[in-house]
Short mmCIF file of the C-alpha atoms (twelve columns), coordinates in Angstrom:
data_MODEL
# 
_entry.id   MODEL 
# 
loop_
_atom_site.group_PDB 
_atom_site.id 
_atom_site.type_symbol 
_atom_site.label_atom_id 
_atom_site.label_alt_id 
_atom_site.label_comp_id 
_atom_site.label_asym_id 
_atom_site.label_seq_id 
_atom_site.Cartn_x 
_atom_site.Cartn_y 
_atom_site.Cartn_z 
_atom_site.pdbx_PDB_model_num 
ATOM 1   C CA . MET A 1   11.646  -6.976  7.676   1 
ATOM 2   C CA . THR A 2   10.052  -7.764  4.342   1 
ATOM 3   C CA . LEU A 3   8.411   -11.121 3.055   1 
ATOM 4   C CA . TYR A 4   10.064  -10.517 -0.504  1 
ATOM 5   C CA . ARG A 5   12.006  -7.842  -2.151  1 
ATOM 6   C CA . THR A 6   12.054  -7.644  -6.065  1 
ATOM 7   C CA . SER A 7   12.522  -4.717  -8.917  1 
ATOM 8   C CA . VAL A 8   9.603   -3.705  -10.870 1 
ATOM 9   C CA . ALA A 9   11.178  -5.179  -13.750 1 
ATOM 10  C CA . GLY A 10  12.174  -8.536  -11.825 1 
ATOM 11  C CA . PHE A 11  8.527   -9.272  -10.923 1 
ATOM 12  C CA . SER A 12  7.257   -10.954 -13.846 1 
ATOM 13  C CA . ALA A 13  9.442   -13.911 -12.822 1 
ATOM 14  C CA . ILE A 14  7.882   -14.567 -9.673  1 
ATOM 15  C CA . GLU A 15  4.041   -13.243 -10.344 1 
ATOM 16  C CA . HIS A 16  2.440   -16.662 -11.316 1 
ATOM 17  C CA . HIS A 17  3.631   -18.222 -7.916  1 
ATOM 18  C CA . LEU A 18  3.608   -15.047 -6.107  1 
ATOM 19  C CA . SER A 19  1.182   -15.877 -3.311  1 
ATOM 20  C CA . GLU A 20  2.971   -19.462 -2.721  1 
ATOM 21  C CA . LEU A 21  6.264   -17.618 -2.340  1 
ATOM 22  C CA . LEU A 22  4.878   -15.011 -0.086  1 
ATOM 23  C CA . ALA A 23  2.733   -17.813 1.891   1 
ATOM 24  C CA . ASP A 24  5.880   -19.762 2.322   1 
ATOM 25  C CA . GLN A 25  7.927   -16.778 3.650   1 
ATOM 26  C CA . MET A 26  5.274   -15.701 5.900   1 
ATOM 27  C CA . SER A 27  5.179   -19.185 7.532   1 
ATOM 28  C CA . PHE A 28  8.966   -19.342 7.898   1 
ATOM 29  C CA . GLN A 29  9.212   -15.820 9.593   1 
ATOM 30  C CA . THR A 30  6.115   -15.625 11.327  1 
ATOM 31  C CA . GLY A 31  4.854   -18.962 11.963  1 
ATOM 32  C CA . ARG A 32  1.382   -18.619 10.544  1 
ATOM 33  C CA . ARG A 33  -0.259  -19.193 7.215   1 
ATOM 34  C CA . PRO A 34  -2.133  -16.399 5.363   1 
ATOM 35  C CA . SER A 35  -5.715  -16.041 5.049   1 
ATOM 36  C CA . ALA A 36  -7.528  -16.461 1.774   1 
ATOM 37  C CA . GLY A 37  -8.164  -12.930 1.827   1 
ATOM 38  C CA . GLU A 38  -4.547  -12.174 2.104   1 
ATOM 39  C CA . ARG A 39  -3.524  -14.346 -0.843  1 
ATOM 40  C CA . ARG A 40  -6.362  -12.906 -2.953  1 
ATOM 41  C CA . SER A 41  -4.902  -9.334  -2.186  1 
ATOM 42  C CA . TRP A 42  -1.437  -10.529 -3.149  1 
ATOM 43  C CA . GLU A 43  -2.704  -12.196 -6.522  1 
ATOM 44  C CA . ARG A 44  -4.715  -9.094  -7.607  1 
ATOM 45  C CA . SER A 45  -3.663  -6.034  -6.235  1 
ATOM 46  C CA . ILE A 46  0.082   -6.246  -6.392  1 
ATOM 47  C CA . PRO A 47  0.054   -6.964  -9.843  1 
ATOM 48  C CA . ALA A 48  -1.989  -4.200  -10.335 1 
ATOM 49  C CA . LEU A 49  0.361   -1.621  -8.887  1 
ATOM 50  C CA . ARG A 50  3.242   -3.247  -10.540 1 
ATOM 51  C CA . ALA A 51  1.378   -2.786  -13.979 1 
ATOM 52  C CA . ASP A 52  1.003   0.984   -12.859 1 
ATOM 53  C CA . LEU A 53  4.797   1.184   -12.285 1 
ATOM 54  C CA . VAL A 54  5.531   -0.319  -15.745 1 
ATOM 55  C CA . ALA A 55  2.951   2.054   -17.399 1 
ATOM 56  C CA . ALA A 56  5.067   4.902   -15.722 1 
ATOM 57  C CA . GLY A 57  8.359   3.772   -16.776 1 
ATOM 58  C CA . LEU A 58  9.611   2.707   -13.379 1 
ATOM 59  C CA . ASP A 59  10.903  -0.640  -13.881 1 
ATOM 60  C CA . ASP A 60  14.147  0.038   -11.535 1 
ATOM 61  C CA . VAL A 61  12.103  0.657   -8.525  1 
ATOM 62  C CA . GLU A 62  12.282  -2.062  -5.673  1 
ATOM 63  C CA . MET A 63  9.231   -3.457  -4.298  1 
ATOM 64  C CA . LEU A 64  9.371   -4.557  -0.654  1 
ATOM 65  C CA . LEU A 65  6.405   -6.691  -0.299  1 
ATOM 66  C CA . GLU A 66  4.753   -7.238  2.878   1 
ATOM 67  C CA . TYR A 67  7.132   -4.559  5.122   1 
ATOM 68  C CA . ARG A 68  6.632   -5.203  8.696   1 
ATOM 69  C CA . LEU A 69  6.911   -2.038  10.766  1 
ATOM 70  C CA . PRO A 70  9.849   -2.695  13.411  1 
ATOM 71  C CA . LEU A 71  8.940   -3.525  16.853  1 
ATOM 72  C CA . THR A 72  5.185   -4.126  15.773  1 
ATOM 73  C CA . SER A 73  3.112   -6.573  14.074  1 
ATOM 74  C CA . LYS A 74  1.835   -4.130  11.483  1 
ATOM 75  C CA . ARG A 75  2.833   -4.669  7.916   1 
ATOM 76  C CA . ALA A 76  2.578   -2.151  4.932   1 
ATOM 77  C CA . ASP A 77  1.596   -4.018  1.873   1 
ATOM 78  C CA . VAL A 78  4.303   -2.517  -0.337  1 
ATOM 79  C CA . VAL A 79  7.188   -0.150  0.323   1 
ATOM 80  C CA . LEU A 80  8.561   1.135   -2.992  1 
ATOM 81  C CA . VAL A 81  12.195  2.000   -2.968  1 
ATOM 82  C CA . GLY A 82  13.892  4.267   -5.462  1 
ATOM 83  C CA . ARG A 83  15.523  7.650   -6.565  1 
ATOM 84  C CA . HIS A 84  13.862  10.863  -6.469  1 
ATOM 85  C CA . PRO A 85  13.531  12.396  -9.803  1 
ATOM 86  C CA . ALA A 86  14.272  16.073  -8.195  1 
ATOM 87  C CA . THR A 87  16.825  15.579  -5.619  1 
ATOM 88  C CA . GLY A 88  18.404  12.476  -6.696  1 
ATOM 89  C CA . GLY A 89  18.409  11.319  -3.297  1 
ATOM 90  C CA . PRO A 90  16.607  8.316   -1.826  1 
ATOM 91  C CA . SER A 91  12.776  8.159   -2.051  1 
ATOM 92  C CA . TYR A 92  10.442  5.671   -0.367  1 
ATOM 93  C CA . LEU A 93  6.468   5.349   -0.907  1 
ATOM 94  C CA . VAL A 94  4.365   3.333   1.362   1 
ATOM 95  C CA . VAL A 95  1.374   1.881   -0.673  1 
ATOM 96  C CA . GLU A 96  -1.497  0.298   1.160   1 
ATOM 97  C CA . LEU A 97  -3.612  -1.644  -1.368  1 
ATOM 98  C CA . LYS A 98  -7.439  -2.033  -1.013  1 
ATOM 99  C CA . GLN A 99  -9.759  -4.284  -3.247  1 
ATOM 100 C CA . TRP A 100 -12.621 -2.067  -2.027  1 
ATOM 101 C CA . SER A 101 -15.068 -1.080  -4.874  1 
ATOM 102 C CA . HIS A 102 -17.349 0.622   -2.049  1 
ATOM 103 C CA . ALA A 103 -16.768 2.449   1.115   1 
ATOM 104 C CA . GLU A 104 -18.913 4.842   3.142   1 
ATOM 105 C CA . ARG A 105 -18.426 6.994   6.154   1 
ATOM 106 C CA . PHE A 106 -19.119 4.879   9.350   1 
ATOM 107 C CA . GLU A 107 -21.645 7.122   11.528  1 
ATOM 108 C CA . ASP A 108 -20.416 10.623  12.130  1 
ATOM 109 C CA . SER A 109 -16.666 9.761   12.119  1 
ATOM 110 C CA . ASP A 110 -13.959 11.440  10.121  1 
ATOM 111 C CA . THR A 111 -11.513 8.421   10.271  1 
ATOM 112 C CA . LEU A 112 -13.593 5.360   10.180  1 
ATOM 113 C CA . VAL A 113 -15.307 3.673   7.318   1 
ATOM 114 C CA . ARG A 114 -17.769 1.048   6.495   1 
ATOM 115 C CA . VAL A 115 -16.832 -1.512  3.843   1 
ATOM 116 C CA . GLU A 116 -19.276 -4.500  2.802   1 
ATOM 117 C CA . GLN A 117 -16.325 -7.186  2.989   1 
ATOM 118 C CA . TYR A 118 -15.983 -6.351  7.088   1 
ATOM 119 C CA . GLY A 119 -19.845 -6.605  7.750   1 
ATOM 120 C CA . HIS A 120 -20.749 -3.931  10.458  1 
ATOM 121 C CA . ARG A 121 -17.134 -3.452  11.843  1 
ATOM 122 C CA . PRO A 122 -15.671 -0.080  10.927  1 
ATOM 123 C CA . VAL A 123 -12.235 0.131   9.540   1 
ATOM 124 C CA . THR A 124 -9.699  2.797   9.347   1 
ATOM 125 C CA . ASN A 125 -9.951  5.117   6.508   1 
ATOM 126 C CA . PRO A 126 -6.913  3.893   4.379   1 
ATOM 127 C CA . ALA A 127 -5.516  7.413   3.886   1 
ATOM 128 C CA . LEU A 128 -5.206  7.654   7.623   1 
ATOM 129 C CA . GLN A 129 -3.795  3.948   8.040   1 
ATOM 130 C CA . VAL A 130 -1.195  4.770   5.566   1 
ATOM 131 C CA . ARG A 131 -0.367  8.193   7.381   1 
ATOM 132 C CA . ASP A 132 0.030   6.135   10.642  1 
ATOM 133 C CA . TYR A 133 2.596   3.734   8.939   1 
ATOM 134 C CA . CYS A 134 4.394   6.747   7.750   1 
ATOM 135 C CA . GLU A 135 4.620   8.519   10.882  1 
ATOM 136 C CA . TYR A 136 5.734   5.420   12.860  1 
ATOM 137 C CA . MET A 137 8.644   4.831   10.102  1 
ATOM 138 C CA . LEU A 138 9.551   8.668   10.575  1 
ATOM 139 C CA . GLY A 139 9.643   8.386   14.310  1 
ATOM 140 C CA . PHE A 140 11.646  5.009   14.410  1 
ATOM 141 C CA . THR A 141 13.779  5.481   11.714  1 
ATOM 142 C CA . GLN A 142 16.803  8.045   11.962  1 
ATOM 143 C CA . ALA A 143 17.651  8.128   8.170   1 
ATOM 144 C CA . LEU A 144 13.818  9.294   7.489   1 
ATOM 145 C CA . ALA A 145 13.592  11.515  10.243  1 
ATOM 146 C CA . ASP A 146 16.819  13.205  8.907   1 
ATOM 147 C CA . ASN A 147 15.037  13.575  5.509   1 
ATOM 148 C CA . PRO A 148 11.275  13.465  5.989   1 
ATOM 149 C CA . GLY A 149 10.704  14.606  2.306   1 
ATOM 150 C CA . SER A 150 12.021  11.162  1.124   1 
ATOM 151 C CA . LEU A 151 8.909   9.331   2.511   1 
ATOM 152 C CA . ALA A 152 5.318   9.582   1.306   1 
ATOM 153 C CA . GLY A 153 2.009   7.425   1.737   1 
ATOM 154 C CA . ALA A 154 -0.767  6.408   -0.669  1 
ATOM 155 C CA . ALA A 155 -3.711  4.204   -0.478  1 
ATOM 156 C CA . TYR A 156 -4.431  2.584   -3.982  1 
ATOM 157 C CA . LEU A 157 -8.054  1.431   -4.552  1 
ATOM 158 C CA . HIS A 158 -7.522  0.138   -7.963  1 
ATOM 159 C CA . ASN A 159 -10.841 -1.880  -8.199  1 
ATOM 160 C CA . ALA A 160 -12.822 1.464   -6.858  1 
ATOM 161 C CA . THR A 161 -14.542 4.840   -8.756  1 
ATOM 162 C CA . ASP A 162 -14.384 8.046   -7.094  1 
ATOM 163 C CA . ASP A 163 -18.260 7.534   -6.574  1 
ATOM 164 C CA . GLY A 164 -18.137 4.286   -5.028  1 
ATOM 165 C CA . VAL A 165 -15.820 5.790   -2.294  1 
ATOM 166 C CA . SER A 166 -16.472 9.361   -2.399  1 
ATOM 167 C CA . ASP A 167 -16.320 9.631   1.660   1 
ATOM 168 C CA . LEU A 168 -12.904 8.531   1.820   1 
ATOM 169 C CA . PHE A 169 -12.076 11.965  0.140   1 
ATOM 170 C CA . ARG A 170 -13.727 13.748  3.334   1 
ATOM 171 C CA . MET A 171 -10.299 13.307  4.776   1 
ATOM 172 C CA . PRO A 172 -7.887  15.731  3.232   1 
ATOM 173 C CA . GLY A 173 -4.878  13.914  1.604   1 
ATOM 174 C CA . ASP A 174 -1.359  15.035  2.417   1 
ATOM 175 C CA . ASP A 175 2.288   13.832  1.459   1 
ATOM 176 C CA . LEU A 176 1.940   10.926  4.239   1 
ATOM 177 C CA . GLY A 177 -1.350  9.704   3.172   1 
ATOM 178 C CA . ARG A 178 -3.426  10.227  -0.016  1 
ATOM 179 C CA . VAL A 179 -6.208  8.114   -1.715  1 
ATOM 180 C CA . PHE A 180 -6.233  7.008   -5.349  1 
ATOM 181 C CA . THR A 181 -8.745  5.225   -7.201  1 
ATOM 182 C CA . GLY A 182 -8.745  2.883   -10.309 1 
ATOM 183 C CA . GLN A 183 -10.646 5.690   -11.904 1 
ATOM 184 C CA . ARG A 184 -7.595  8.011   -10.851 1 
ATOM 185 C CA . ARG A 185 -5.024  5.477   -12.499 1 
ATOM 186 C CA . GLY A 186 -3.326  8.140   -14.870 1 
ATOM 187 C CA . GLU A 187 -3.001  10.732  -11.818 1 
ATOM 188 C CA . PHE A 188 -1.486  7.615   -9.571  1 
ATOM 189 C CA . GLN A 189 0.827   7.029   -12.490 1 
ATOM 190 C CA . THR A 190 1.907   10.786  -12.735 1 
ATOM 191 C CA . TYR A 191 2.408   10.745  -8.952  1 
ATOM 192 C CA . LEU A 192 4.796   7.831   -8.975  1 
ATOM 193 C CA . LYS A 193 6.679   9.587   -11.794 1 
ATOM 194 C CA . SER A 194 6.994   12.404  -9.070  1 
ATOM 195 C CA . ARG A 195 8.277   10.292  -6.411  1 
ATOM 196 C CA . PHE A 196 10.440  8.193   -8.532  1 
ATOM 197 C CA . ALA A 197 13.189  8.669   -11.267 1 
# 
């Protein structure tokens, strides 16, 4: 289940009222209203992702916004859906969007980080978070399990520089979970083009 589905090209028609549209869908589908933080994320992070897709020439890619993983309450920020440039088959990219500009390792943990917005409460490294989403989808969806190369995951911290979140790179990236910062925007766009025609 997703709160809203649109193509990259069709996004401009809803961009100015995206937050209201998603809030209404969330209320209708789940019975709860979004937090102020969720609304800010929708207003800032989703347009940043869309801008990178446009810059990469990927206007036909579909964006599933706030995709709810089956039989859980977990939601992936965006699942991108399109055609793989090499295979011509379906391609899916789970994108976890973060507005963080600073994150540091929590104590000696390889998986937890401290982010100022959350106070002293540690949170999961976003590369691991998106990897968990992908692994869940692979385990739950037969079509993905039969073609695991069609699914990938990435965390995109569009406000961050590498120095500000350097501890996130302690966890090696892989196809199901890697981190891109705003400083690596060009690299992120190249990555998007490697996943979608």
